[in-house]
Amino acid sequence: MIVINDVHKHFGGFHAVDGATLSIEKGSITGLIGPNGAGKSTLFNVIAGVLPPTSGRVSMDGQDITGLPPHALFHKGLLRTFQIAHEFSSMTVRENLMMVPPRQSGETLWNTWFRRKAIRAEEAELADKADDVLEFLTIDHLADERAGNLSGGQKKLLELGRTMMVEAKIVFLDEVGAGVNRTLLNTIGDAIQRLNRERGYTFVVIEHDMEFIGRLCDPVICMAEGKVLAQGTLDEIKSNEDVIEAYLGTGLKNKEMA
C-alpha cells in the first residue's frame, strides 16, 4: 500500500532519515521501533506531508505522493496522529469529532444564510456518527465533556476516533501509548485491532512498549540512525544482533571484539 524508496531527510548536516526503504502491506498492522533519534517520527512526517523529503520517493497504491501536503493526503485516506494529542480543548469530545469531515455545508457563508435547514440536518447526522464512534471506542460517556479535561489516554482514543469520522485507509500512530495507563492502552489496542479486522484499516505504529507491539504488530520494522535496520516478527527482531547493538550498544559482535 505504501512504498518508501531511498528517502532522505536532512536538517543541515544532520541526516535524520538516511536512505530509508520499506513497504507497508495493505491490511497490516506494522510496528516501527528503534532507539530515540532513530528517525521514526521524522519518517512519519515525511510520509504524511508534514516535512518534504530531501530526496527519495513515497508512493501510495502505486501513485507518487512524495511531498503532497497533509490536506491532500487526508483526502486520499492517509492520516496520522502525534505523540502529543492535538485536541480542540474548549470543545466537547463530540464536537471534536464533528469537526473532522471536510466540505461541510456550514463552512460557507452563503449556506449559513440560505440553507440553515440543510446545515442542521447535516450536523444531526454528524452528531449521530460521532456518537457511534464514541460507543465503538467505549468513551461514549465522555461525549459532552470538554476535550481539554480528558486524560492522556482518553485524548489518544479521541485522536483515533477522528480517523473514524472519514474514510481512512491507512493511519500512522506516533507513540500512541506515551503517557497512557495500561488499562487505557489495552482499550486502544482493542480498538486498533477491531478497526483493522472489521473495517480494513491499515496501521503503522511507532511505539516503545514492546508488549503492545508484540500484541498488535506483524511485521515489525526497526530503524536506527535514519536507516531501516531489520524487519520481521517481534521475536526475530529481538534476537537480531544488529538490533541489540542499536538499542544497547553491546552484543555478541562487541563481545567478540573485546
Short mmCIF file of N, CA, C and O in Angstrom, two decimals, residues 98-154:
data_model
loop_
_atom_site.label_atom_id
_atom_site.label_comp_id
_atom_site.label_asym_id
_atom_site.label_seq_id
_atom_site.Cartn_x
_atom_site.Cartn_y
_atom_site.Cartn_z
N MET A 98 -17.02 15.93 15.28
CA MET A 98 -17.85 16.52 14.24
C MET A 98 -17.08 17.51 13.37
O MET A 98 -17.48 17.78 12.23
N MET A 99 -15.96 18.02 13.87
CA MET A 99 -15.15 18.97 13.10
C MET A 99 -14.40 18.31 11.95
O MET A 99 -13.97 18.98 11.02
N VAL A 100 -14.23 16.99 12.00
CA VAL A 100 -13.28 16.32 11.10
C VAL A 100 -13.74 16.25 9.65
O VAL A 100 -12.97 16.61 8.74
N PRO A 101 -14.95 15.78 9.34
CA PRO A 101 -15.32 15.60 7.93
C PRO A 101 -15.20 16.91 7.13
O PRO A 101 -15.64 17.97 7.59
N PRO A 102 -14.62 16.85 5.94
CA PRO A 102 -14.42 18.06 5.14
C PRO A 102 -15.68 18.47 4.39
O PRO A 102 -16.66 17.72 4.31
N ARG A 103 -15.62 19.67 3.84
CA ARG A 103 -16.65 20.19 2.94
C ARG A 103 -18.04 20.16 3.57
O ARG A 103 -19.02 19.76 2.94
N GLN A 104 -18.15 20.59 4.81
CA GLN A 104 -19.44 20.65 5.46
C GLN A 104 -20.21 21.88 4.98
O GLN A 104 -19.63 22.94 4.72
N SER A 105 -21.52 21.77 4.92
CA SER A 105 -22.36 22.85 4.38
C SER A 105 -22.20 24.14 5.17
O SER A 105 -22.24 25.24 4.61
N GLY A 106 -22.03 24.02 6.47
CA GLY A 106 -21.94 25.21 7.31
C GLY A 106 -20.65 25.98 7.19
O GLY A 106 -20.48 27.02 7.84
N GLU A 107 -19.73 25.50 6.36
CA GLU A 107 -18.44 26.18 6.21
C GLU A 107 -18.51 27.38 5.27
O GLU A 107 -17.57 28.16 5.20
N THR A 108 -19.63 27.53 4.53
CA THR A 108 -19.75 28.66 3.61
C THR A 108 -20.78 29.66 4.13
O THR A 108 -21.84 29.27 4.65
N LEU A 109 -20.48 30.93 3.98
CA LEU A 109 -21.37 31.99 4.46
C LEU A 109 -22.72 31.94 3.78
O LEU A 109 -23.77 32.14 4.41
N TRP A 110 -22.73 31.64 2.48
CA TRP A 110 -23.99 31.57 1.73
C TRP A 110 -24.94 30.55 2.35
O TRP A 110 -26.12 30.82 2.56
N ASN A 111 -24.40 29.37 2.67
CA ASN A 111 -25.25 28.33 3.24
C ASN A 111 -25.78 28.71 4.62
O ASN A 111 -26.91 28.35 4.97
N THR A 112 -24.98 29.42 5.41
CA THR A 112 -25.45 29.80 6.75
C THR A 112 -26.61 30.78 6.66
O THR A 112 -27.40 30.88 7.61
N TRP A 113 -26.72 31.49 5.55
CA TRP A 113 -27.85 32.42 5.35
C TRP A 113 -29.08 31.72 4.76
O TRP A 113 -30.20 31.95 5.20
N PHE A 114 -28.85 30.87 3.76
CA PHE A 114 -29.96 30.38 2.94
C PHE A 114 -30.21 28.87 3.03
O PHE A 114 -31.20 28.40 2.46
N ARG A 115 -29.36 28.12 3.72
CA ARG A 115 -29.55 26.66 3.79
C ARG A 115 -29.44 26.17 5.23
O ARG A 115 -28.82 25.14 5.51
N ARG A 116 -30.04 26.90 6.13
CA ARG A 116 -29.92 26.56 7.54
C ARG A 116 -30.52 25.19 7.87
O ARG A 116 -29.99 24.45 8.69
N LYS A 117 -31.62 24.87 7.23
CA LYS A 117 -32.26 23.58 7.48
C LYS A 117 -31.34 22.43 7.06
O LYS A 117 -31.21 21.43 7.77
N ALA A 118 -30.70 22.57 5.91
CA ALA A 118 -29.78 21.54 5.43
C ALA A 118 -28.58 21.40 6.36
O ALA A 118 -28.10 20.29 6.62
N ILE A 119 -28.11 22.54 6.87
CA ILE A 119 -26.98 22.51 7.80
C ILE A 119 -27.35 21.77 9.07
O ILE A 119 -26.60 20.93 9.58
N ARG A 120 -28.54 22.06 9.61
CA ARG A 120 -28.99 21.39 10.83
C ARG A 120 -29.11 19.89 10.62
O ARG A 120 -28.74 19.08 11.49
N ALA A 121 -29.62 19.48 9.47
CA ALA A 121 -29.77 18.06 9.17
C ALA A 121 -28.41 17.38 9.07
O ALA A 121 -28.20 16.26 9.58
N GLU A 122 -27.47 18.06 8.42
CA GLU A 122 -26.12 17.51 8.28
C GLU A 122 -25.45 17.38 9.64
O GLU A 122 -24.79 16.36 9.94
N GLU A 123 -25.59 18.40 10.48
CA GLU A 123 -24.98 18.36 11.81
C GLU A 123 -25.58 17.25 12.67
O GLU A 123 -24.88 16.62 13.46
N ALA A 124 -26.87 17.00 12.51
CA ALA A 124 -27.51 15.91 13.25
C ALA A 124 -26.93 14.56 12.82
O ALA A 124 -26.68 13.68 13.66
N GLU A 125 -26.68 14.40 11.53
CA GLU A 125 -26.08 13.16 11.04
C GLU A 125 -24.66 13.00 11.57
O GLU A 125 -24.26 11.90 11.97
N LEU A 126 -23.90 14.09 11.58
CA LEU A 126 -22.53 14.04 12.09
C LEU A 126 -22.51 13.72 13.58
O LEU A 126 -21.65 12.97 14.05
N ALA A 127 -23.46 14.29 14.32
CA ALA A 127 -23.54 14.01 15.76
C ALA A 127 -23.84 12.53 16.00
O ALA A 127 -23.25 11.90 16.89
N ASP A 128 -24.74 11.96 15.20
CA ASP A 128 -25.05 10.54 15.32
C ASP A 128 -23.82 9.69 15.01
O ASP A 128 -23.55 8.69 15.70
N LYS A 129 -23.09 10.07 13.96
CA LYS A 129 -21.90 9.32 13.60
C LYS A 129 -20.85 9.43 14.70
O LYS A 129 -20.19 8.44 15.06
N ALA A 130 -20.68 10.64 15.25
CA ALA A 130 -19.73 10.83 16.34
C ALA A 130 -20.09 9.97 17.54
O ALA A 130 -19.22 9.34 18.17
N ASP A 131 -21.37 9.88 17.86
CA ASP A 131 -21.80 9.06 18.98
C ASP A 131 -21.53 7.58 18.72
O ASP A 131 -21.16 6.83 19.64
N ASP A 132 -21.71 7.14 17.47
CA ASP A 132 -21.38 5.75 17.13
C ASP A 132 -19.89 5.48 17.32
O ASP A 132 -19.49 4.41 17.81
N VAL A 133 -19.06 6.44 16.91
CA VAL A 133 -17.61 6.30 17.08
C VAL A 133 -17.25 6.22 18.55
O VAL A 133 -16.44 5.37 18.97
N LEU A 134 -17.82 7.09 19.35
CA LEU A 134 -17.51 7.10 20.78
C LEU A 134 -17.95 5.80 21.45
O LEU A 134 -17.26 5.30 22.35
N GLU A 135 -19.09 5.27 21.02
CA GLU A 135 -19.54 3.99 21.56
C GLU A 135 -18.58 2.87 21.18
O GLU A 135 -18.24 2.01 22.00
N PHE A 136 -18.10 2.89 19.92
CA PHE A 136 -17.13 1.90 19.44
C PHE A 136 -15.87 1.94 20.31
O PHE A 136 -15.30 0.90 20.65
N LEU A 137 -15.45 3.14 20.69
CA LEU A 137 -14.23 3.32 21.47
C LEU A 137 -14.46 3.22 22.98
O LEU A 137 -13.51 3.38 23.75
N THR A 138 -15.68 2.97 23.37
CA THR A 138 -16.10 2.83 24.78
C THR A 138 -15.87 4.10 25.59
O THR A 138 -15.63 4.04 26.80
N ILE A 139 -15.97 5.25 24.96
CA ILE A 139 -15.87 6.52 25.69
C ILE A 139 -17.10 7.39 25.42
O ILE A 139 -17.02 8.62 25.49
N ASP A 140 -18.23 6.74 25.12
CA ASP A 140 -19.45 7.50 24.85
C ASP A 140 -19.92 8.29 26.07
O ASP A 140 -20.63 9.29 25.93
N HIS A 141 -19.51 7.85 27.28
CA HIS A 141 -19.88 8.59 28.48
C HIS A 141 -19.19 9.95 28.57
O HIS A 141 -19.54 10.78 29.39
N LEU A 142 -18.20 10.18 27.69
CA LEU A 142 -17.45 11.44 27.70
C LEU A 142 -17.89 12.37 26.57
O LEU A 142 -17.24 13.40 26.35
N ALA A 143 -18.96 12.06 25.89
CA ALA A 143 -19.36 12.81 24.69
C ALA A 143 -19.49 14.31 24.96
O ALA A 143 -19.10 15.13 24.11
N ASP A 144 -20.01 14.70 26.11
CA ASP A 144 -20.26 16.12 26.40
C ASP A 144 -19.19 16.75 27.28
O ASP A 144 -19.32 17.91 27.69
N GLU A 145 -18.12 15.99 27.54
CA GLU A 145 -17.00 16.52 28.32
C GLU A 145 -16.11 17.38 27.43
O GLU A 145 -15.93 17.10 26.25
N ARG A 146 -15.57 18.45 27.99
CA ARG A 146 -14.61 19.26 27.22
C ARG A 146 -13.35 18.42 26.98
O ARG A 146 -12.82 17.80 27.91
N ALA A 147 -12.86 18.45 25.76
CA ALA A 147 -11.74 17.59 25.38
C ALA A 147 -10.49 17.90 26.19
O ALA A 147 -9.67 17.02 26.45
N GLY A 148 -10.34 19.16 26.60
CA GLY A 148 -9.17 19.53 27.38
C GLY A 148 -9.14 18.89 28.75
O GLY A 148 -8.07 18.86 29.39
N ASN A 149 -10.27 18.36 29.22
CA ASN A 149 -10.33 17.73 30.54
C ASN A 149 -10.03 16.23 30.49
O ASN A 149 -10.00 15.59 31.55
N LEU A 150 -9.82 15.67 29.31
CA LEU A 150 -9.57 14.24 29.19
C LEU A 150 -8.18 13.88 29.69
O LEU A 150 -7.26 14.70 29.67
N SER A 151 -8.03 12.62 30.09
CA SER A 151 -6.70 12.12 30.42
C SER A 151 -5.90 11.90 29.14
O SER A 151 -6.46 11.95 28.03
N GLY A 152 -4.61 11.64 29.29
CA GLY A 152 -3.77 11.42 28.12
C GLY A 152 -4.26 10.26 27.27
O GLY A 152 -4.31 10.35 26.04
N GLY A 153 -4.65 9.17 27.91
CA GLY A 153 -5.14 8.01 27.16
C GLY A 153 -6.45 8.28 26.47
O GLY A 153 -6.68 7.83 25.34
N GLN A 154 -7.34 9.00 27.14
CA GLN A 154 -8.62 9.35 26.53
C GLN A 154 -8.42 10.25 25.31
O GLN A 154 -9.14 10.13 24.31
#
